[in-house]
GROMACS .gro file of N, CA and C in nm:
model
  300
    1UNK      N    1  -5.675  -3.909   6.576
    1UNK     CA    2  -5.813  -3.879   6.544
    1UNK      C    3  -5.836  -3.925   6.401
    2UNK      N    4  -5.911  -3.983   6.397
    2UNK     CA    5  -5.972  -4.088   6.230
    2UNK      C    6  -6.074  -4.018   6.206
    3UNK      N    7  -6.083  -3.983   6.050
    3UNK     CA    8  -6.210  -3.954   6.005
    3UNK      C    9  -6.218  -4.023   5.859
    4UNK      N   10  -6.338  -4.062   5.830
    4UNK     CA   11  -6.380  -4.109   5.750
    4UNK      C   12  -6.423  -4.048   5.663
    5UNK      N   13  -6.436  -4.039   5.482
    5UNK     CA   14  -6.422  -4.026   5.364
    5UNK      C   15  -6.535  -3.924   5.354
    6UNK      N   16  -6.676  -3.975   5.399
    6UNK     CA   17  -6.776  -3.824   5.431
    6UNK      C   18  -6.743  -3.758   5.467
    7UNK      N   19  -6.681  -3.731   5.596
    7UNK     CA   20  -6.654  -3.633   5.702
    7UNK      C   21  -6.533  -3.570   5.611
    8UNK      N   22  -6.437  -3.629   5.567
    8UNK     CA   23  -6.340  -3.520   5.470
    8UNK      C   24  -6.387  -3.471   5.364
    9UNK      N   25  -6.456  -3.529   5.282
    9UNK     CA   26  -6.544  -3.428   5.175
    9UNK      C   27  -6.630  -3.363   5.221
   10UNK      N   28  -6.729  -3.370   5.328
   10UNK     CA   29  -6.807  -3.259   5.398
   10UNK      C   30  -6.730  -3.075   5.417
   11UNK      N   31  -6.593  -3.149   5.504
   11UNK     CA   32  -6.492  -3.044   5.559
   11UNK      C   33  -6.432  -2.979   5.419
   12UNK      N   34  -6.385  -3.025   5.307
   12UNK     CA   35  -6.345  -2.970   5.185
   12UNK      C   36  -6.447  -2.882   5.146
   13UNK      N   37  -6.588  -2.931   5.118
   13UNK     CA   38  -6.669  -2.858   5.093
   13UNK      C   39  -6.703  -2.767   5.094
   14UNK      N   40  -6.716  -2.739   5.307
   14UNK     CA   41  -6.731  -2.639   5.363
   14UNK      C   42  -6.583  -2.545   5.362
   15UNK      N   43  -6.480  -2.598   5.329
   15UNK     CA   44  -6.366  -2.514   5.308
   15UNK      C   45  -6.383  -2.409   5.212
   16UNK      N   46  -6.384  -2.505   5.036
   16UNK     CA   47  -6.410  -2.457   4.918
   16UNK      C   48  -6.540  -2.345   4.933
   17UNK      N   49  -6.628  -2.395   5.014
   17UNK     CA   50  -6.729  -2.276   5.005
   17UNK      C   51  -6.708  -2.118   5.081
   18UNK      N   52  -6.603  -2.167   5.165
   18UNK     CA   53  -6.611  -2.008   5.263
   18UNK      C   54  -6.477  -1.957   5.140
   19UNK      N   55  -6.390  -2.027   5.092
   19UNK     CA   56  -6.310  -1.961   4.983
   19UNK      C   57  -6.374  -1.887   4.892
   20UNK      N   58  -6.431  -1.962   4.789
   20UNK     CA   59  -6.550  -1.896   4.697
   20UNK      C   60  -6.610  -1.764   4.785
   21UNK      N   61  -6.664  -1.783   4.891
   21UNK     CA   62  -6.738  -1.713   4.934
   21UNK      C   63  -6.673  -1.550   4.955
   22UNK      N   64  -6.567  -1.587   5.023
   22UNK     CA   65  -6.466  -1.483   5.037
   22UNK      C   66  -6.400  -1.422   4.888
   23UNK      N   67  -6.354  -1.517   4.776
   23UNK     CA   68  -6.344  -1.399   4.641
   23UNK      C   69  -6.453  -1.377   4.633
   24UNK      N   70  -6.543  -1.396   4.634
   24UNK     CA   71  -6.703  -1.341   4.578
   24UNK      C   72  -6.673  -1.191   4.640
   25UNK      N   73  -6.649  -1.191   4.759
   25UNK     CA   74  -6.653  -1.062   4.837
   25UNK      C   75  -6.558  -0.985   4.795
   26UNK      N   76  -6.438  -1.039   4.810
   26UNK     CA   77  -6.315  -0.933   4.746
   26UNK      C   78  -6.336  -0.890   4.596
   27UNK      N   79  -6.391  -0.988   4.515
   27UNK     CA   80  -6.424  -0.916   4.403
   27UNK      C   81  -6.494  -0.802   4.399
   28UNK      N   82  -6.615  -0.821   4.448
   28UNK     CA   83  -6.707  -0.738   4.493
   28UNK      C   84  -6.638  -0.625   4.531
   29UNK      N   85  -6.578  -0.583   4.620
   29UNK     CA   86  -6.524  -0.490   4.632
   29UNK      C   87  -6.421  -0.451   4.556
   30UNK      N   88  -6.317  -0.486   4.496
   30UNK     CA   89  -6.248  -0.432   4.381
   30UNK      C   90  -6.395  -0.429   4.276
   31UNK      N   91  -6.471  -0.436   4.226
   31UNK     CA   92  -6.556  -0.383   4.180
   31UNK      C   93  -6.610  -0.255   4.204
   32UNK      N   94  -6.627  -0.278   4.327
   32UNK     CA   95  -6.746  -0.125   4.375
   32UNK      C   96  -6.623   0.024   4.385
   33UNK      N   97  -6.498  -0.051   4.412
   33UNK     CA   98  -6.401   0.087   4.341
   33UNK      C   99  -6.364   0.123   4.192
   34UNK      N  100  -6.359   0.032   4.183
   34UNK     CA  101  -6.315   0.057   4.017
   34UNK      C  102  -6.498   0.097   3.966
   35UNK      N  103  -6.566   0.067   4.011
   35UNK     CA  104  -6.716   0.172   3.894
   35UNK      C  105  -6.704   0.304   3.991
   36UNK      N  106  -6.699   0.303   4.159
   36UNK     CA  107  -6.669   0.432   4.177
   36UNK      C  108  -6.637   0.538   4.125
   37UNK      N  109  -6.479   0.475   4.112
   37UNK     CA  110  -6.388   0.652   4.062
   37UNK      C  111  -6.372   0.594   3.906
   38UNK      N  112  -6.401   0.503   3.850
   38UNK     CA  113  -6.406   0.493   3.691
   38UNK      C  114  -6.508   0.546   3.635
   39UNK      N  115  -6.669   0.560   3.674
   39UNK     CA  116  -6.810   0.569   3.601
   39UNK      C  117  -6.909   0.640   3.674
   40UNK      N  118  -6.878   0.656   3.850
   40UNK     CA  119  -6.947   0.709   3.894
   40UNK      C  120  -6.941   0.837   3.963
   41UNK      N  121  -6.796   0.873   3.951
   41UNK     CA  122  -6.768   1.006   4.009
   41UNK      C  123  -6.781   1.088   3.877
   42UNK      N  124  -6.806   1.052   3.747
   42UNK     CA  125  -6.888   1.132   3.656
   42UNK      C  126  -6.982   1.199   3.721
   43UNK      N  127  -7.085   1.133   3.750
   43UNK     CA  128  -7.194   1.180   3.747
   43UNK      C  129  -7.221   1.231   3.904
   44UNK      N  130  -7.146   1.180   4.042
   44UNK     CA  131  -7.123   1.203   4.133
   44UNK      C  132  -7.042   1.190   4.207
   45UNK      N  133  -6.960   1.273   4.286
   45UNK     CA  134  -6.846   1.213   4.338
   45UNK      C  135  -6.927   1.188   4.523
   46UNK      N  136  -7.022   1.265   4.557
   46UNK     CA  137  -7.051   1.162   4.683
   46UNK      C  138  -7.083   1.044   4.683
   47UNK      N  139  -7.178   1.024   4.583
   47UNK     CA  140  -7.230   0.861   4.533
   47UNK      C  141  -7.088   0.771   4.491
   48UNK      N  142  -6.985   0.817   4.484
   48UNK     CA  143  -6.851   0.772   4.424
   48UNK      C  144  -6.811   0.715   4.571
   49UNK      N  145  -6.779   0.805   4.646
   49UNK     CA  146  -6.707   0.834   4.823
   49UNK      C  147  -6.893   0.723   4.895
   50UNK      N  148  -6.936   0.711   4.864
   50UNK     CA  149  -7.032   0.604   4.930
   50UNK      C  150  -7.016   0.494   4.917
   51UNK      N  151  -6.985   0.491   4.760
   51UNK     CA  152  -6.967   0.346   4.724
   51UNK      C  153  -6.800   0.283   4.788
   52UNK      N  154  -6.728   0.360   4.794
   52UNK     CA  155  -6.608   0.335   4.855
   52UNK      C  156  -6.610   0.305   5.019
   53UNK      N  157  -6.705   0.366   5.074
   53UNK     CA  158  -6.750   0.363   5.189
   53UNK      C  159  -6.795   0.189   5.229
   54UNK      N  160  -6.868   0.168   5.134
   54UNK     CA  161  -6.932   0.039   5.131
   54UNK      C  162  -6.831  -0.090   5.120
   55UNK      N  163  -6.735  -0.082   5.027
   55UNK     CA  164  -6.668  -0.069   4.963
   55UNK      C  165  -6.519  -0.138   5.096
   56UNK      N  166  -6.537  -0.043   5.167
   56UNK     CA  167  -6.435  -0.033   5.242
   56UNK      C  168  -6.431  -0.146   5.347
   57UNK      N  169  -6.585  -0.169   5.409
   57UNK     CA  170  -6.630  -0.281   5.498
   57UNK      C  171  -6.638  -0.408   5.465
   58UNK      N  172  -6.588  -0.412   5.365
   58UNK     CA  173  -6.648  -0.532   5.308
   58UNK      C  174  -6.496  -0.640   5.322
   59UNK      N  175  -6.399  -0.559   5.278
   59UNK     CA  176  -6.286  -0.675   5.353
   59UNK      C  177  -6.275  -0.721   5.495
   60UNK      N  178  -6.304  -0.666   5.621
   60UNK     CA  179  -6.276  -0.728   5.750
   60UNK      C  180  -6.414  -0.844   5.716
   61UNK      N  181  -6.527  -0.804   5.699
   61UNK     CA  182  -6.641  -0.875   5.682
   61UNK      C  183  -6.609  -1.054   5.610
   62UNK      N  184  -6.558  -1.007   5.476
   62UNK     CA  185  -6.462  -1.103   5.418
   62UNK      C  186  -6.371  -1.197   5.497
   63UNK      N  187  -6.296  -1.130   5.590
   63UNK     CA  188  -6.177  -1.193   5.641
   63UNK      C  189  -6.274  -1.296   5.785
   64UNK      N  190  -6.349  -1.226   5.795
   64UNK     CA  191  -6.471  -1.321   5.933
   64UNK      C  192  -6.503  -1.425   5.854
   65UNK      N  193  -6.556  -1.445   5.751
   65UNK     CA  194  -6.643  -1.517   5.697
   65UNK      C  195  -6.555  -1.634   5.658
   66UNK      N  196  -6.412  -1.571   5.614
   66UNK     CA  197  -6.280  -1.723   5.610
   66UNK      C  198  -6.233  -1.773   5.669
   67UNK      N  199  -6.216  -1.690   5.790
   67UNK     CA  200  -6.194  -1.736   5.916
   67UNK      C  201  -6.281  -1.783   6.016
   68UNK      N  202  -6.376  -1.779   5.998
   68UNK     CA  203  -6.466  -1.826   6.125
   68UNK      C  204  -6.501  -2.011   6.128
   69UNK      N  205  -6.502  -2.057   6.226
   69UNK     CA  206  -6.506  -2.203   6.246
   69UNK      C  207  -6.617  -2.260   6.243
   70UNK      N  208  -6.627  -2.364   6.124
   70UNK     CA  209  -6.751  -2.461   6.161
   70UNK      C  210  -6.745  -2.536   6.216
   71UNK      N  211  -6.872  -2.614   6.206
   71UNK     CA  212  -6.933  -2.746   6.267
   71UNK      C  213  -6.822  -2.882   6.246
   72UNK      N  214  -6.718  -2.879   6.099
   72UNK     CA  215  -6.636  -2.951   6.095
   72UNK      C  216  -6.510  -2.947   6.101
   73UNK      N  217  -6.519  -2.832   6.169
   73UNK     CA  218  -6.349  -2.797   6.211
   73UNK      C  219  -6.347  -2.785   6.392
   74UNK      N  220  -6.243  -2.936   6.380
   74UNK     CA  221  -6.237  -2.988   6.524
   74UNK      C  222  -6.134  -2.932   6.596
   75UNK      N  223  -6.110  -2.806   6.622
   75UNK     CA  224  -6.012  -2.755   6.694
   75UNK      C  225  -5.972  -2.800   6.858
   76UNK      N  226  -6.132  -2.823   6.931
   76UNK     CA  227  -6.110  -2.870   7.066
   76UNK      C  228  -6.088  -2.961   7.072
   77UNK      N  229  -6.053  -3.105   6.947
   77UNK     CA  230  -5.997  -3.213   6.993
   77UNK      C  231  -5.878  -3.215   6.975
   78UNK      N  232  -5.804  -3.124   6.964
   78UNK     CA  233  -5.637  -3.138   6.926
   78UNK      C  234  -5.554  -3.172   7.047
   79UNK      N  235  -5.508  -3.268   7.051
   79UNK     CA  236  -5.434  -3.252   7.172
   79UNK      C  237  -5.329  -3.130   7.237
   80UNK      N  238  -5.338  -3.138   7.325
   80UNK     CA  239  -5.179  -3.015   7.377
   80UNK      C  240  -5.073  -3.077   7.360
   81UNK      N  241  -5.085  -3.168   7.389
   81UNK     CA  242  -4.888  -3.220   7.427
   81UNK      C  243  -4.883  -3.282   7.537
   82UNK      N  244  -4.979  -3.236   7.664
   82UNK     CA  245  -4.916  -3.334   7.796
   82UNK      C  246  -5.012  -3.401   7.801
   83UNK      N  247  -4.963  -3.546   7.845
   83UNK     CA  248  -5.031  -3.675   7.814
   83UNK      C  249  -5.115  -3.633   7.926
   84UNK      N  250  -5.073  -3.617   8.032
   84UNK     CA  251  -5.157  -3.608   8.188
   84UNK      C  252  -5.274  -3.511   8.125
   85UNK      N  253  -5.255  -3.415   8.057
   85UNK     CA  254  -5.374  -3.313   8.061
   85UNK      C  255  -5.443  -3.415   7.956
   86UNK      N  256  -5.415  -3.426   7.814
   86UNK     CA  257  -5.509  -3.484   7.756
   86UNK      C  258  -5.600  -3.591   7.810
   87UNK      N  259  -5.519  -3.662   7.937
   87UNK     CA  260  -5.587  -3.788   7.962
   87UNK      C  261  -5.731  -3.736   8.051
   88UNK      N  262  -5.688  -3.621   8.081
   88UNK     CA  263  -5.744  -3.589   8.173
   88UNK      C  264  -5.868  -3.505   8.144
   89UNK      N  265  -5.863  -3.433   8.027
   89UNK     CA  266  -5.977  -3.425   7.893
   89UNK      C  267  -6.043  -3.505   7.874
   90UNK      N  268  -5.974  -3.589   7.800
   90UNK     CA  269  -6.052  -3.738   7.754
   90UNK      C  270  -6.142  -3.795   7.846
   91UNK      N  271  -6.092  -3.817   7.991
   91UNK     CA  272  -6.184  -3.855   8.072
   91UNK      C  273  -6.297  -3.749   8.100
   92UNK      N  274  -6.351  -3.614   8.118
   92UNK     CA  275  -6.430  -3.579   8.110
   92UNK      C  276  -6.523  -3.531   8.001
   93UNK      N  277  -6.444  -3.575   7.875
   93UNK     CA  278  -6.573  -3.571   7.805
   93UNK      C  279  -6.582  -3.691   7.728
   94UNK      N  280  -6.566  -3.804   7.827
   94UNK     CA  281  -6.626  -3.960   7.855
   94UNK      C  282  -6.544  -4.016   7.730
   95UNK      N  283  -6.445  -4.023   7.636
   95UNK     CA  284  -6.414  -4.042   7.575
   95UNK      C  285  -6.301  -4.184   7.615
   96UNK      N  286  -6.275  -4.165   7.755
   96UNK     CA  287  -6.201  -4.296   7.802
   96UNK      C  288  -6.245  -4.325   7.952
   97UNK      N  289  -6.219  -4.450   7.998
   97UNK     CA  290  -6.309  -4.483   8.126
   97UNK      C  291  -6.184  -4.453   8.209
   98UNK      N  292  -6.250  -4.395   8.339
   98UNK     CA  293  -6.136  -4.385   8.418
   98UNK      C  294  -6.094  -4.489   8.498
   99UNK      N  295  -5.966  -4.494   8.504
   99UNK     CA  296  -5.892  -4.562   8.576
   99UNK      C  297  -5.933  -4.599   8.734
  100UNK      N  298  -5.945  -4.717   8.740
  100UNK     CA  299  -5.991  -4.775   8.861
  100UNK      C  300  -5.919  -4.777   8.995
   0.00000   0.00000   0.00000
């Protein structure tokens, strides 16, 4: 499978961005604990236990957002391994003419 010089800086892109995207979030949350029980269980400790609450969701949320597949991540063209099945792929999604 060949791809060309757009199509790999597109895919970096969209890599680098769900990375970023994901510390953005984990920061975020080591944030919202540390003002919790550092600044805000002063003045409240339910508003403290909320923010931890919040706090708490925010990593699986995180872990979707790094993991989830785009538009340039070609997973269904990977081959398996058996030539017979791939060929046999390939021919229905017109990618080779069938054999006469």
């Amino acid at each position: 499978m060949s791809c060309d010089r757009a199509d790999r800086s597109y895919s970096g892109a969209m890599y680098a961005r769900r990375r970023h995207l994901y510390f953005a979030m984990m920061g975020t949350c080591i944030g919202l604990f540390v003002l919790a029980w550092g600044v805000i269980r002063i003045w409240s400790v339910p508003a403290a236990v909320g923010l931890c609450v919040v706090a708490m969701v925010i990593p699986p949320v995180a872990a979707m957002v790094a993991n989830r597949r785009g538009p340039e991540d070609r997973w269904w063209d990977d081959p398996s391994g058996d030539p017979e099945s791939d060929e046999w792929w390939d021919e229905l999604d017109g990618k080779k003419r069938p054999r006469p």
